[in-house]
XYZ file of C-alpha atoms in Angstrom:
343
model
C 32.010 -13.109 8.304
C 35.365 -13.821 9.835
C 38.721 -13.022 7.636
C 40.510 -16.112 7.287
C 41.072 -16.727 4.086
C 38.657 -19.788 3.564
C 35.961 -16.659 4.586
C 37.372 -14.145 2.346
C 37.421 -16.756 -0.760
C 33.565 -18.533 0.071
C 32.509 -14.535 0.264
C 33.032 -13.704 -2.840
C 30.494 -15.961 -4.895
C 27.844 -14.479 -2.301
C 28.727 -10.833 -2.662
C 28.345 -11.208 -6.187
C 25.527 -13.259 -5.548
C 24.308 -10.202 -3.706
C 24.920 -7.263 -6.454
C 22.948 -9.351 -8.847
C 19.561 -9.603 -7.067
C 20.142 -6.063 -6.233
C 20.362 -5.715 -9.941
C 17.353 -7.747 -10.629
C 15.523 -5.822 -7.705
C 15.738 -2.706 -9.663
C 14.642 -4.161 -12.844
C 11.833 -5.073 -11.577
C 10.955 -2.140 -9.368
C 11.420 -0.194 -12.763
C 10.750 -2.251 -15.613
C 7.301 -3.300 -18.083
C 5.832 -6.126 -18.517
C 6.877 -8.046 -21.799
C 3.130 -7.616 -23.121
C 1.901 -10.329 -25.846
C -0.650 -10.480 -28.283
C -1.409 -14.461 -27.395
C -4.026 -15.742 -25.020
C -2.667 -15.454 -21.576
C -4.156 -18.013 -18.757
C -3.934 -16.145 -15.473
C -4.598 -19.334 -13.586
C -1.296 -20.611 -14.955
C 0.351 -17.828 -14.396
C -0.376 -18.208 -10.586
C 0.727 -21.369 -10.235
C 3.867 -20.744 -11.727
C 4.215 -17.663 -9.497
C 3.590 -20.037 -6.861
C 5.979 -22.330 -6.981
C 8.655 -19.685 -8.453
C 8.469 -18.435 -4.850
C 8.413 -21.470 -3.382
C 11.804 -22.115 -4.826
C 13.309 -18.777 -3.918
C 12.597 -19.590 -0.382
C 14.273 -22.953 -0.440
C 17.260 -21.800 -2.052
C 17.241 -19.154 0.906
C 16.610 -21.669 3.536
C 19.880 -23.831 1.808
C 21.931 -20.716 2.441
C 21.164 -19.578 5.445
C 21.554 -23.023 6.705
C 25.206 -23.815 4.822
C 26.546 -21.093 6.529
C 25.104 -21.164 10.254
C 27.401 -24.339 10.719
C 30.104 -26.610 10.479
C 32.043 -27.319 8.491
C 32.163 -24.008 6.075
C 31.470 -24.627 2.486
C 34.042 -24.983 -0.297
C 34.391 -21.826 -2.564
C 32.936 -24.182 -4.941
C 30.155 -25.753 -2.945
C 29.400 -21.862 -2.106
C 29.461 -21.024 -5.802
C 26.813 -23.627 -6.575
C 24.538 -22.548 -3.792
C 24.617 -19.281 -5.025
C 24.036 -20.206 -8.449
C 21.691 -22.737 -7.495
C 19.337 -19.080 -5.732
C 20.354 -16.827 -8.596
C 18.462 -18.917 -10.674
C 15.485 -19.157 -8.618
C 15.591 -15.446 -8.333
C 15.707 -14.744 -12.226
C 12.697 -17.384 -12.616
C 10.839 -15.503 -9.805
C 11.236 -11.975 -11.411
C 10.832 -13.635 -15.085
C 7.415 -15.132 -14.284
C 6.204 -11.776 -12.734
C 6.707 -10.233 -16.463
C 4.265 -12.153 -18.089
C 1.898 -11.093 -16.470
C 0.547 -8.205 -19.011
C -1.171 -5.146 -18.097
C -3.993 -5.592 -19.908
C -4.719 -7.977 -16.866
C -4.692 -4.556 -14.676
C -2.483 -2.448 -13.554
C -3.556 -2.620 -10.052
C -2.872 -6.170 -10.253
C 0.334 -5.847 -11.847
C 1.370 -3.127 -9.097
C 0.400 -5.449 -6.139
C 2.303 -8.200 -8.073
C 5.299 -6.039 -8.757
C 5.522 -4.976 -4.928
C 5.350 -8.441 -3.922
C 8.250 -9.790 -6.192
C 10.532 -6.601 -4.995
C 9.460 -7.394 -1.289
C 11.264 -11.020 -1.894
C 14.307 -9.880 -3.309
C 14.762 -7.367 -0.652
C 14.762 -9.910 2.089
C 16.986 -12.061 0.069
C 19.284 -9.109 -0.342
C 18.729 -8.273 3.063
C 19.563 -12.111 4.435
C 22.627 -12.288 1.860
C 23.993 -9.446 4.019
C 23.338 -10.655 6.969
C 25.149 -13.830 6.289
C 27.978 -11.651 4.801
C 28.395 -9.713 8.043
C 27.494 -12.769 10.477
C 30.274 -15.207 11.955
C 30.775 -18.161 10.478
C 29.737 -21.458 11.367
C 26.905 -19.522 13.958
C 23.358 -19.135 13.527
C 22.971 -15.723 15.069
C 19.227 -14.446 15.411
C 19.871 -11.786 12.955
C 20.031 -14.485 10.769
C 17.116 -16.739 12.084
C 14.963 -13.500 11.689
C 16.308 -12.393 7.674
C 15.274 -16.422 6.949
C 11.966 -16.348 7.955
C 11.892 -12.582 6.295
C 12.066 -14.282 3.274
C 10.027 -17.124 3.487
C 7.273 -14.299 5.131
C 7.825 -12.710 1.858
C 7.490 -15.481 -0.701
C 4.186 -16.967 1.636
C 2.699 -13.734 0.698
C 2.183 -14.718 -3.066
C -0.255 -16.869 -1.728
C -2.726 -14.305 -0.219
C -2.162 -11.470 -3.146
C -5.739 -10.626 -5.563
C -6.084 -12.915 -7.759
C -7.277 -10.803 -10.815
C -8.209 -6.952 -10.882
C -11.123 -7.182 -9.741
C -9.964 -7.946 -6.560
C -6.247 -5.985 -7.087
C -9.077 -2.831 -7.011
C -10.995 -4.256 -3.791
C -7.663 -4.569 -1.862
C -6.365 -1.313 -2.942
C -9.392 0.465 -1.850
C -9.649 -1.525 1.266
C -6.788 -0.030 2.473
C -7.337 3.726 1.477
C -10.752 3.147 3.667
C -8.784 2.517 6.459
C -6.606 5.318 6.098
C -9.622 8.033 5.587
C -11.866 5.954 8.418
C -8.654 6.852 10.654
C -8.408 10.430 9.922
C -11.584 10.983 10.840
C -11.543 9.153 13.864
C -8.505 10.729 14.783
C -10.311 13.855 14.603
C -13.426 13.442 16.696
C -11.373 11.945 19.074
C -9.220 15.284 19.341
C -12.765 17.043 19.802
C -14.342 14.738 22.352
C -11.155 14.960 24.333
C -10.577 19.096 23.969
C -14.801 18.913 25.611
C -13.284 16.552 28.599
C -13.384 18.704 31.826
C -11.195 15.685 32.991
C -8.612 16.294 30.036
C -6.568 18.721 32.198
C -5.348 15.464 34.766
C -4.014 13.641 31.805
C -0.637 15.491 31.446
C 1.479 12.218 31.433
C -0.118 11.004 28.032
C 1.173 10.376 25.055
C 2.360 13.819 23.344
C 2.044 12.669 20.169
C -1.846 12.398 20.660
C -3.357 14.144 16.996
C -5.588 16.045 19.521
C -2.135 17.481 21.010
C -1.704 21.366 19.921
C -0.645 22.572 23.194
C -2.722 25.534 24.466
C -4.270 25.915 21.440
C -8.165 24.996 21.271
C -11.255 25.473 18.753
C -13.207 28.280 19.041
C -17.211 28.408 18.690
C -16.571 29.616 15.373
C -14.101 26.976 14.633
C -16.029 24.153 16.341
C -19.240 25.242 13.467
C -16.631 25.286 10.538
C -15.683 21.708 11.428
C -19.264 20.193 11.055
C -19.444 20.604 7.041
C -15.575 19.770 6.728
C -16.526 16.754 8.711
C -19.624 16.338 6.509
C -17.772 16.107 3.667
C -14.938 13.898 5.286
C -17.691 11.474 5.904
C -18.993 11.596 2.700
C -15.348 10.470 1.077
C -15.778 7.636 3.843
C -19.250 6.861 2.197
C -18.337 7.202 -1.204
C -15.017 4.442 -1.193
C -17.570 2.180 1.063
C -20.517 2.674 -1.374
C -17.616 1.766 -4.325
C -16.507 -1.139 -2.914
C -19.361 -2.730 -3.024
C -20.191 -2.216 -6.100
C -17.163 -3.413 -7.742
C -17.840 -6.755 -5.174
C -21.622 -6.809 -7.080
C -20.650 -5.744 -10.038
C -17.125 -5.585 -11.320
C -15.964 -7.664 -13.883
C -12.564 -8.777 -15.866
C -13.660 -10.142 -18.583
C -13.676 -7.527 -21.177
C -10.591 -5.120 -21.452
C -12.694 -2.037 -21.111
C -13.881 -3.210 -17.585
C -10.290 -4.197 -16.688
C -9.153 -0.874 -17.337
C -12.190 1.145 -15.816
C -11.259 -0.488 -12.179
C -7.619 0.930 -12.997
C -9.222 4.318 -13.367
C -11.379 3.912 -10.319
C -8.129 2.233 -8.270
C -6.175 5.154 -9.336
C -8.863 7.679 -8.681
C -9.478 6.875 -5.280
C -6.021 6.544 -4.092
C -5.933 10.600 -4.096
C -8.665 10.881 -1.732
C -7.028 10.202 1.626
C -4.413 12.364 0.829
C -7.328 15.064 0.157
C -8.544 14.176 3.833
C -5.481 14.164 5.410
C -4.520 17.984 4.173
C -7.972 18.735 5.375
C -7.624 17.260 8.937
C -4.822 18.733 9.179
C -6.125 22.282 8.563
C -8.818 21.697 11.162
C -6.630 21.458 14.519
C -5.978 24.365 16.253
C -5.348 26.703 15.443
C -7.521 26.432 12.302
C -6.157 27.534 9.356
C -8.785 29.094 7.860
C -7.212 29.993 4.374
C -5.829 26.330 3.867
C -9.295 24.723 4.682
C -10.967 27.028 2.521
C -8.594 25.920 -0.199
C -8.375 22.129 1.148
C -12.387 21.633 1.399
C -12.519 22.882 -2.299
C -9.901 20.595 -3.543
C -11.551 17.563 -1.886
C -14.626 18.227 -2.571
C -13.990 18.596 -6.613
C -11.987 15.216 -6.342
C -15.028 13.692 -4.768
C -17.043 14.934 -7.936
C -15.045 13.637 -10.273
C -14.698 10.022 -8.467
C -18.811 10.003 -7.992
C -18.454 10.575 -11.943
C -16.256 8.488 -13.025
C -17.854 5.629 -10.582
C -21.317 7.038 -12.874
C -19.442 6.259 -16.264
C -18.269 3.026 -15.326
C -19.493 -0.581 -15.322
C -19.862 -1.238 -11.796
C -22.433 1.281 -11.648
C -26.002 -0.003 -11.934
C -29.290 1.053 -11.226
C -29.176 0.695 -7.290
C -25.652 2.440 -7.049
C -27.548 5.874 -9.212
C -29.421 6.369 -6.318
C -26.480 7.071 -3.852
C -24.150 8.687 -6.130
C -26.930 11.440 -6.570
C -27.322 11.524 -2.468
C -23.444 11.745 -2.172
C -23.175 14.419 -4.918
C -25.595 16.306 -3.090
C -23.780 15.904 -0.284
C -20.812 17.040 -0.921
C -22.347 20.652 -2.328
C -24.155 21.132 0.587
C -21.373 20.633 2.744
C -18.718 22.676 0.608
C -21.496 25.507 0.304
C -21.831 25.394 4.040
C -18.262 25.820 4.751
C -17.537 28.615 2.506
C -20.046 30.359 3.807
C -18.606 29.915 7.474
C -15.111 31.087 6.500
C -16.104 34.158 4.929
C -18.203 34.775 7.869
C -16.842 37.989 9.809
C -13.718 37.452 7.441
């Protein structure tokens, strides 16, 4: 923002406008919920969410568009519009605390994320403004505008209750194991290429990369069970998700907070396959896998036990929780037997 003093004096009102979603960004980020003992109608809280971002995003669109041309506003006229989006701001972040957490805390987290997402682009447009010439629309600007309305659109696509807070949650931990293990037999199809020595110009940041490192025979049969039993975390978060789509439920707290447990159960699993995959490149560490296979592979008993104890597990999901339990022995047997082999 230029220095004249017009600048200097219409700067102020939006600097402070500035340090007080910044303020209200880390109240959120690290704040509870106010919870209540009254009924609570979750469909009214969404449409009040709604349009609370809804407003946020006009006020930002009033902003950004005040100060992209001529003439600049008063001191006054820039106090208003930045009292005008401080108040949208606090409505935003005070309808995200009603929501309770005996509605879920998965839902609460993906609401809570969303709401600090908003006030980071406003933040992050306020600056951009701040730093921007007047009276110019530069496409720094352009770009932090349509950050925030990205940002506030978003509210309309979150889960609408736990239930589906837990489905998203695990949807994307999936994708993260299904990638780790595709990353890996990738790596091995490419280290059996008799073509792979031509391809010295690719990308050297491939996961199969080690340099002249390769898997030995004795290697190459360790990674079959530790493959196993990365599949069979695949299998299991698959094998969950549907049955929280059959048989999950929020209407009783118990069942609320059981898909919290599950949510929050799960979400150490792909960091239990990542540790592992990354034992299993070459050269193989032999004492991490050893201690990586056993660490996932007692994680995936306790999820198969807790997804046993909860509600979403009916008669047809017994059947492959005993298969993947199973599973998962056989494969951790098989693996400590190979490492202590010739050790």
């Amino acid at each position: 923002m230029s220095a004249d003093s017009s600048a200097g004096d219409v700067s102020v009102p939006l600097r402070n406008l500035l340090n007080s979603v910044e303020c209200v960004r880390d109240r959120v980020r690290d704040g509870e919920s106010n919870e209540s003992d009254g009924a609570f109608n979750l469909s009214n809280f969404w449409d009040t969410l709604n349009q609370a971002a809804k407003a946020v995003s006009q006020e930002a669109t009033k902003l950004s568009l005040a100060f992209s041309k001529a003439p600049v506003p008063s001191q006054q006229d820039a106090e208003k519009l930045s009292d005008s989006a401080l108040k949208s701001v606090l409505t935003l972040s005070t309808v995200y605390y009603w929501l309770p957490k005996s509605q879920g805390l998965s839902l609460r987290r993906q609401v809570r994320d969303a709401t600090v997402e908003v006030l980071e682009e406003v933040m992050r447009l306020l600056e951009t403004i701040l730093s921007s010439p007047l009276q110019t629309l530069s496409q720094e600007q352009l770009t932090s505008t349509g950050g925030v309305w990205a940002a506030c659109d978003h509210f309309l696509h979150l889960p609408q209750d736990n239930k589906a807070a837990a489905l998203a949650a695990l949807s994307a931990q999936i994708g993260v194991v299904k990638d780790a293990i595709e990353e890996l037999e990738q790596a091995l199809t490419e280290a059996q290429d008799p073509f792979d020595g031509d391809r010295d110009d690719e990308d050297d940041e491939d996961p199969g990369d080690h340099g002249d490192a390769a898997w030995s025979e004795r290697d190459r049969r360790l990674l079959g069970p530790c493959q196993g039993l990365m599949k069979a975390a695949a299998a299991c978060m698959r094998k969950l998700a549907s049955a929280i789509r059959a048989n999950g439920d929020v209407g009783a707290p118990q069942n609320v907070a059981q898909l919290d447990q599950l949510s929050d159960v799960v979400r150490e699993i792909s960091p239990g396959v990542d540790d592992l995959a990354l034992c299993l490149y070459p050269p193989v560490d032999y004492s991490g896998v050893e201690n990586h296979v056993s660490k996932l592979a007692a994680l995936l008993k306790k999820v198969l036990e807790v997804i046993r104890s909860s509600h979403v597990c009916g008669e047809s999901e017994l059947t492959w929780i005993q298969f993947l339990d199973g599973a998962v022995d056989h494969n951790l047997q098989k693996a400590r037997d190979l490492i202590q082999e010739d050790s």
